[in-house]
Amino acid sequence: MRSFARRRQNTSRLLPLLRSPLLGELMAWICLHPEMNYSLAELARRFNVSQSAIGKEADRLAEAGLVRSEWRGNLRLLRAEPSNPLARPLTELLALTYGPIAVLADLLPAVPGVVEAYLYGSWAAHYAGEPGPPPPDVHVLVVGDADGAELAGAADLAERQLGRAVHLYQVSSMEWRWPERDPFLMSVRSSPAYALVGAPR
């Protein structure tokens, strides 16, 4: 599987208005979880970057009034700023572009039996640099023995949050480890993908 690294991308491909993929992922995570506070350390771990990188982006977003930044002792916390007039349209833009990361990376780890999960297909190709408008749907490969009904429930919730179809394809850990007999799995392994669960992002 050709996983791709945001650090190699100088500009955002999903939303060219943004300076970088990290900024898109960070803003989507905060804006699509408006009820939550996140520390710089939490966000740095989630996106596999340094706290200073998150802090620099947080400074810019706070200065623009797009996020709230507050200190609790030595802990700096960030959360969405719903009173900003840009909040609603910006959140809609982020849901259409970086939303699959923010929503699915939150929902799928909570489903028992999910060992790994990857965004693949048109969304992943677009993230990796393929030109064009935002894909109309999202494809996710789930590895493990999770209950099908629970996965379907997570997909339904994600569809409501993202406003687009979410297609989950589940395989066992053994099938994923030895994909040679399945042309579909071989094609997924050779295509761009974004790790949501179980692998470094």
PDB file of C-alpha atoms in Angstrom:
ATOM      1  CA  MET A   1       0.000   0.000   0.000  1.00  0.00           C
ATOM      2  CA  ARG A   2       1.359   3.364  -0.995  1.00  0.00           C
ATOM      3  CA  SER A   3       0.656   5.443   2.065  1.00  0.00           C
ATOM      4  CA  PHE A   4       1.365   9.113   1.551  1.00  0.00           C
ATOM      5  CA  ALA A   5       2.853  11.646   3.942  1.00  0.00           C
ATOM      6  CA  ARG A   6       1.397  15.110   4.352  1.00  0.00           C
ATOM      7  CA  ARG A   7       4.877  16.459   5.156  1.00  0.00           C
ATOM      8  CA  ARG A   8       5.870  15.893   1.529  1.00  0.00           C
ATOM      9  CA  GLN A   9       3.066  18.099   0.289  1.00  0.00           C
ATOM     10  CA  ASN A  10       3.687  21.825   0.258  1.00  0.00           C
ATOM     11  CA  THR A  11       0.070  22.778  -0.407  1.00  0.00           C
ATOM     12  CA  SER A  12      -3.339  21.320   0.269  1.00  0.00           C
ATOM     13  CA  ARG A  13      -4.662  19.312  -2.689  1.00  0.00           C
ATOM     14  CA  LEU A  14      -8.133  18.780  -1.229  1.00  0.00           C
ATOM     15  CA  LEU A  15      -8.691  22.467  -0.449  1.00  0.00           C
ATOM     16  CA  PRO A  16      -6.158  24.653  -2.299  1.00  0.00           C
ATOM     17  CA  LEU A  17      -7.241  27.673  -0.274  1.00  0.00           C
ATOM     18  CA  LEU A  18      -5.267  26.205   2.605  1.00  0.00           C
ATOM     19  CA  ARG A  19      -1.509  26.379   2.987  1.00  0.00           C
ATOM     20  CA  SER A  20      -0.928  22.721   3.870  1.00  0.00           C
ATOM     21  CA  PRO A  21      -2.597  19.338   4.407  1.00  0.00           C
ATOM     22  CA  LEU A  22      -1.742  19.551   8.116  1.00  0.00           C
ATOM     23  CA  LEU A  23      -3.724  22.767   8.414  1.00  0.00           C
ATOM     24  CA  GLY A  24      -6.705  21.117   6.700  1.00  0.00           C
ATOM     25  CA  GLU A  25      -6.588  18.072   8.958  1.00  0.00           C
ATOM     26  CA  LEU A  26      -6.170  20.173  12.085  1.00  0.00           C
ATOM     27  CA  MET A  27      -9.007  22.563  11.233  1.00  0.00           C
ATOM     28  CA  ALA A  28     -11.335  19.727  10.254  1.00  0.00           C
ATOM     29  CA  TRP A  29     -10.645  17.858  13.497  1.00  0.00           C
ATOM     30  CA  ILE A  30     -11.368  20.923  15.618  1.00  0.00           C
ATOM     31  CA  CYS A  31     -14.341  22.254  13.625  1.00  0.00           C
ATOM     32  CA  LEU A  32     -16.070  18.873  13.266  1.00  0.00           C
ATOM     33  CA  HIS A  33     -15.790  18.232  17.022  1.00  0.00           C
ATOM     34  CA  PRO A  34     -16.996  21.660  18.222  1.00  0.00           C
ATOM     35  CA  GLU A  35     -17.891  20.443  21.702  1.00  0.00           C
ATOM     36  CA  MET A  36     -14.352  19.252  22.478  1.00  0.00           C
ATOM     37  CA  ASN A  37     -11.189  20.874  23.835  1.00  0.00           C
ATOM     38  CA  TYR A  38      -7.880  19.524  22.545  1.00  0.00           C
ATOM     39  CA  SER A  39      -4.417  20.071  23.952  1.00  0.00           C
ATOM     40  CA  LEU A  40      -1.472  20.721  21.675  1.00  0.00           C
ATOM     41  CA  ALA A  41       0.044  17.421  22.815  1.00  0.00           C
ATOM     42  CA  GLU A  42      -3.101  15.475  21.842  1.00  0.00           C
ATOM     43  CA  LEU A  43      -3.195  17.049  18.408  1.00  0.00           C
ATOM     44  CA  ALA A  44       0.529  16.543  17.862  1.00  0.00           C
ATOM     45  CA  ARG A  45       0.167  12.815  18.622  1.00  0.00           C
ATOM     46  CA  ARG A  46      -2.887  12.472  16.404  1.00  0.00           C
ATOM     47  CA  PHE A  47      -1.223  14.032  13.382  1.00  0.00           C
ATOM     48  CA  ASN A  48       2.262  12.719  14.095  1.00  0.00           C
ATOM     49  CA  VAL A  49       3.919  16.137  14.126  1.00  0.00           C
ATOM     50  CA  SER A  50       5.695  18.231  16.749  1.00  0.00           C
ATOM     51  CA  GLN A  51       3.850  20.335  19.301  1.00  0.00           C
ATOM     52  CA  SER A  52       5.631  23.380  17.922  1.00  0.00           C
ATOM     53  CA  ALA A  53       4.133  22.712  14.473  1.00  0.00           C
ATOM     54  CA  ILE A  54       0.653  22.521  16.000  1.00  0.00           C
ATOM     55  CA  GLY A  55       1.386  25.605  18.112  1.00  0.00           C
ATOM     56  CA  LYS A  56       2.321  27.686  15.071  1.00  0.00           C
ATOM     57  CA  GLU A  57      -0.894  26.759  13.294  1.00  0.00           C
ATOM     58  CA  ALA A  58      -2.879  27.375  16.492  1.00  0.00           C
ATOM     59  CA  ASP A  59      -1.400  30.874  16.790  1.00  0.00           C
ATOM     60  CA  ARG A  60      -2.545  31.783  13.282  1.00  0.00           C
ATOM     61  CA  LEU A  61      -6.008  30.292  13.724  1.00  0.00           C
ATOM     62  CA  ALA A  62      -6.516  31.998  17.086  1.00  0.00           C
ATOM     63  CA  GLU A  63      -5.382  35.366  15.722  1.00  0.00           C
ATOM     64  CA  ALA A  64      -7.957  35.021  12.932  1.00  0.00           C
ATOM     65  CA  GLY A  65     -10.677  34.144  15.446  1.00  0.00           C
ATOM     66  CA  LEU A  66     -11.238  30.713  13.896  1.00  0.00           C
ATOM     67  CA  VAL A  67     -10.448  28.772  17.078  1.00  0.00           C
ATOM     68  CA  ARG A  68     -10.510  29.494  20.781  1.00  0.00           C
ATOM     69  CA  SER A  69      -7.205  29.155  22.567  1.00  0.00           C
ATOM     70  CA  GLU A  70      -7.043  29.125  26.349  1.00  0.00           C
ATOM     71  CA  TRP A  71      -4.613  28.132  29.048  1.00  0.00           C
ATOM     72  CA  ARG A  72      -5.435  25.881  31.995  1.00  0.00           C
ATOM     73  CA  GLY A  73      -2.324  25.976  34.076  1.00  0.00           C
ATOM     74  CA  ASN A  74       0.487  24.895  31.749  1.00  0.00           C
ATOM     75  CA  LEU A  75      -1.935  23.275  29.318  1.00  0.00           C
ATOM     76  CA  ARG A  76      -2.975  25.127  26.169  1.00  0.00           C
ATOM     77  CA  LEU A  77      -6.349  24.013  24.834  1.00  0.00           C
ATOM     78  CA  LEU A  78      -7.972  24.596  21.448  1.00  0.00           C
ATOM     79  CA  ARG A  79     -11.612  24.344  20.433  1.00  0.00           C
ATOM     80  CA  ALA A  80     -13.876  25.584  17.659  1.00  0.00           C
ATOM     81  CA  GLU A  81     -15.076  29.205  17.705  1.00  0.00           C
ATOM     82  CA  PRO A  82     -18.742  28.980  16.680  1.00  0.00           C
ATOM     83  CA  SER A  83     -19.391  32.720  17.009  1.00  0.00           C
ATOM     84  CA  ASN A  84     -17.129  33.535  14.057  1.00  0.00           C
ATOM     85  CA  PRO A  85     -19.308  34.257  10.986  1.00  0.00           C
ATOM     86  CA  LEU A  86     -16.999  32.020   8.958  1.00  0.00           C
ATOM     87  CA  ALA A  87     -17.546  29.047  11.249  1.00  0.00           C
ATOM     88  CA  ARG A  88     -20.518  27.455   9.487  1.00  0.00           C
ATOM     89  CA  PRO A  89     -19.351  27.785   5.846  1.00  0.00           C
ATOM     90  CA  LEU A  90     -15.806  26.832   6.831  1.00  0.00           C
ATOM     91  CA  THR A  91     -17.029  23.719   8.635  1.00  0.00           C
ATOM     92  CA  GLU A  92     -19.054  22.730   5.568  1.00  0.00           C
ATOM     93  CA  LEU A  93     -15.979  23.142   3.353  1.00  0.00           C
ATOM     94  CA  LEU A  94     -13.857  21.111   5.735  1.00  0.00           C
ATOM     95  CA  ALA A  95     -16.488  18.343   5.934  1.00  0.00           C
ATOM     96  CA  LEU A  96     -16.420  18.047   2.141  1.00  0.00           C
ATOM     97  CA  THR A  97     -12.633  17.947   1.939  1.00  0.00           C
ATOM     98  CA  TYR A  98     -10.821  16.805   5.094  1.00  0.00           C
ATOM     99  CA  GLY A  99     -13.967  15.604   6.855  1.00  0.00           C
ATOM    100  CA  PRO A 100     -13.432  11.868   6.237  1.00  0.00           C
ATOM    101  CA  ILE A 101     -10.243  11.965   8.321  1.00  0.00           C
ATOM    102  CA  ALA A 102     -11.835  13.822  11.226  1.00  0.00           C
ATOM    103  CA  VAL A 103     -15.041  11.780  11.289  1.00  0.00           C
ATOM    104  CA  LEU A 104     -13.881   8.251  10.492  1.00  0.00           C
ATOM    105  CA  ALA A 105     -10.689   8.418  12.583  1.00  0.00           C
ATOM    106  CA  ASP A 106     -12.994   9.239  15.498  1.00  0.00           C
ATOM    107  CA  LEU A 107     -15.728   6.632  14.869  1.00  0.00           C
ATOM    108  CA  LEU A 108     -13.860   3.516  13.723  1.00  0.00           C
ATOM    109  CA  PRO A 109     -11.437   3.063  16.655  1.00  0.00           C
ATOM    110  CA  ALA A 110     -14.490   2.864  18.929  1.00  0.00           C
ATOM    111  CA  VAL A 111     -15.819  -0.212  17.093  1.00  0.00           C
ATOM    112  CA  PRO A 112     -14.521  -3.416  18.757  1.00  0.00           C
ATOM    113  CA  GLY A 113     -12.595  -5.670  16.408  1.00  0.00           C
ATOM    114  CA  VAL A 114     -11.279  -2.974  14.064  1.00  0.00           C
ATOM    115  CA  VAL A 115      -7.540  -3.653  13.780  1.00  0.00           C
ATOM    116  CA  GLU A 116      -6.701  -1.393  10.846  1.00  0.00           C
ATOM    117  CA  ALA A 117      -8.668   0.965   8.607  1.00  0.00           C
ATOM    118  CA  TYR A 118      -7.685   2.886   5.492  1.00  0.00           C
ATOM    119  CA  LEU A 119      -9.254   5.499   3.268  1.00  0.00           C
ATOM    120  CA  TYR A 120      -8.667   4.436  -0.322  1.00  0.00           C
ATOM    121  CA  GLY A 121     -10.180   5.035  -3.759  1.00  0.00           C
ATOM    122  CA  SER A 122     -11.115   8.439  -5.169  1.00  0.00           C
ATOM    123  CA  TRP A 123     -10.751  10.386  -1.910  1.00  0.00           C
ATOM    124  CA  ALA A 124      -7.274   8.996  -1.236  1.00  0.00           C
ATOM    125  CA  ALA A 125      -6.198   9.600  -4.836  1.00  0.00           C
ATOM    126  CA  HIS A 126      -7.401  13.199  -4.610  1.00  0.00           C
ATOM    127  CA  TYR A 127      -5.542  13.717  -1.329  1.00  0.00           C
ATOM    128  CA  ALA A 128      -2.413  12.317  -2.957  1.00  0.00           C
ATOM    129  CA  GLY A 129      -2.572  14.864  -5.769  1.00  0.00           C
ATOM    130  CA  GLU A 130      -5.081  13.744  -8.391  1.00  0.00           C
ATOM    131  CA  PRO A 131      -6.855  16.866  -9.705  1.00  0.00           C
ATOM    132  CA  GLY A 132     -10.612  17.378  -9.688  1.00  0.00           C
ATOM    133  CA  PRO A 133     -13.533  18.294  -7.427  1.00  0.00           C
ATOM    134  CA  PRO A 134     -14.160  16.631  -4.052  1.00  0.00           C
ATOM    135  CA  PRO A 135     -15.161  12.970  -4.570  1.00  0.00           C
ATOM    136  CA  PRO A 136     -18.898  12.285  -4.120  1.00  0.00           C
ATOM    137  CA  ASP A 137     -18.306   9.304  -1.810  1.00  0.00           C
ATOM    138  CA  VAL A 138     -15.725   7.769   0.498  1.00  0.00           C
ATOM    139  CA  HIS A 139     -14.277   4.250   0.463  1.00  0.00           C
ATOM    140  CA  VAL A 140     -12.848   2.641   3.585  1.00  0.00           C
ATOM    141  CA  LEU A 141     -11.104  -0.707   3.965  1.00  0.00           C
ATOM    142  CA  VAL A 142     -11.563  -2.154   7.458  1.00  0.00           C
ATOM    143  CA  VAL A 143      -9.322  -4.981   8.669  1.00  0.00           C
ATOM    144  CA  GLY A 144     -10.452  -7.177  11.563  1.00  0.00           C
ATOM    145  CA  ASP A 145     -13.425  -9.105  12.897  1.00  0.00           C
ATOM    146  CA  ALA A 146     -15.713  -6.220  13.861  1.00  0.00           C
ATOM    147  CA  ASP A 147     -19.454  -6.841  13.946  1.00  0.00           C
ATOM    148  CA  GLY A 148     -21.045  -5.929  10.628  1.00  0.00           C
ATOM    149  CA  ALA A 149     -24.007  -4.184  12.218  1.00  0.00           C
ATOM    150  CA  GLU A 150     -21.720  -1.983  14.333  1.00  0.00           C
ATOM    151  CA  LEU A 151     -19.683  -1.055  11.280  1.00  0.00           C
ATOM    152  CA  ALA A 152     -22.849  -0.231   9.361  1.00  0.00           C
ATOM    153  CA  GLY A 153     -23.949   1.996  12.226  1.00  0.00           C
ATOM    154  CA  ALA A 154     -20.616   3.823  12.163  1.00  0.00           C
ATOM    155  CA  ALA A 155     -20.917   4.262   8.382  1.00  0.00           C
ATOM    156  CA  ASP A 156     -24.453   5.652   8.710  1.00  0.00           C
ATOM    157  CA  LEU A 157     -23.327   8.159  11.330  1.00  0.00           C
ATOM    158  CA  ALA A 158     -20.366   9.183   9.177  1.00  0.00           C
ATOM    159  CA  GLU A 159     -22.660   9.687   6.169  1.00  0.00           C
ATOM    160  CA  ARG A 160     -24.880  12.024   8.166  1.00  0.00           C
ATOM    161  CA  GLN A 161     -21.890  14.050   9.341  1.00  0.00           C
ATOM    162  CA  LEU A 162     -20.164  14.179   5.957  1.00  0.00           C
ATOM    163  CA  GLY A 163     -23.184  14.520   3.697  1.00  0.00           C
ATOM    164  CA  ARG A 164     -21.969  11.800   1.334  1.00  0.00           C
ATOM    165  CA  ALA A 165     -21.999   8.032   0.953  1.00  0.00           C
ATOM    166  CA  VAL A 166     -19.476   6.021   2.971  1.00  0.00           C
ATOM    167  CA  HIS A 167     -18.653   2.550   1.630  1.00  0.00           C
ATOM    168  CA  LEU A 168     -16.996   0.133   4.061  1.00  0.00           C
ATOM    169  CA  TYR A 169     -15.270  -3.018   2.832  1.00  0.00           C
ATOM    170  CA  GLN A 170     -14.227  -5.434   5.563  1.00  0.00           C
ATOM    171  CA  VAL A 171     -11.580  -8.163   5.385  1.00  0.00           C
ATOM    172  CA  SER A 172     -10.017 -10.410   7.992  1.00  0.00           C
ATOM    173  CA  SER A 173      -6.499  -9.838   9.240  1.00  0.00           C
ATOM    174  CA  MET A 174      -5.437 -13.042   7.462  1.00  0.00           C
ATOM    175  CA  GLU A 175      -6.895 -11.895   4.143  1.00  0.00           C
ATOM    176  CA  TRP A 176      -5.147  -8.560   4.475  1.00  0.00           C
ATOM    177  CA  ARG A 177      -1.843 -10.215   5.336  1.00  0.00           C
ATOM    178  CA  TRP A 178      -2.044 -12.574   2.342  1.00  0.00           C
ATOM    179  CA  PRO A 179      -3.947 -10.679  -0.377  1.00  0.00           C
ATOM    180  CA  GLU A 180      -2.527 -12.499  -3.421  1.00  0.00           C
ATOM    181  CA  ARG A 181      -5.731 -14.461  -4.096  1.00  0.00           C
ATOM    182  CA  ASP A 182      -7.922 -11.362  -4.219  1.00  0.00           C
ATOM    183  CA  PRO A 183      -7.354  -8.965  -7.148  1.00  0.00           C
ATOM    184  CA  PHE A 184      -9.328  -6.258  -5.328  1.00  0.00           C
ATOM    185  CA  LEU A 185      -7.055  -6.369  -2.291  1.00  0.00           C
ATOM    186  CA  MET A 186      -4.002  -6.341  -4.518  1.00  0.00           C
ATOM    187  CA  SER A 187      -5.306  -3.221  -6.248  1.00  0.00           C
ATOM    188  CA  VAL A 188      -5.976  -1.520  -2.913  1.00  0.00           C
ATOM    189  CA  ARG A 189      -2.487  -2.380  -1.692  1.00  0.00           C
ATOM    190  CA  SER A 190      -0.960  -0.793  -4.782  1.00  0.00           C
ATOM    191  CA  SER A 191      -3.008   2.414  -4.592  1.00  0.00           C
ATOM    192  CA  PRO A 192      -2.766   5.551  -2.401  1.00  0.00           C
ATOM    193  CA  ALA A 193      -4.319   5.219   1.031  1.00  0.00           C
ATOM    194  CA  TYR A 194      -4.670   7.144   4.282  1.00  0.00           C
ATOM    195  CA  ALA A 195      -4.327   5.147   7.503  1.00  0.00           C
ATOM    196  CA  LEU A 196      -7.141   5.852   9.941  1.00  0.00           C
ATOM    197  CA  VAL A 197      -6.570   3.046  12.473  1.00  0.00           C
ATOM    198  CA  GLY A 198      -3.635   0.846  13.339  1.00  0.00           C
ATOM    199  CA  ALA A 199      -0.785   2.458  11.409  1.00  0.00           C
ATOM    200  CA  PRO A 200       1.181   5.708  11.568  1.00  0.00           C
ATOM    201  CA  ARG A 201      -0.615   8.592   9.781  1.00  0.00           C
TER     202      ARG A 201
END
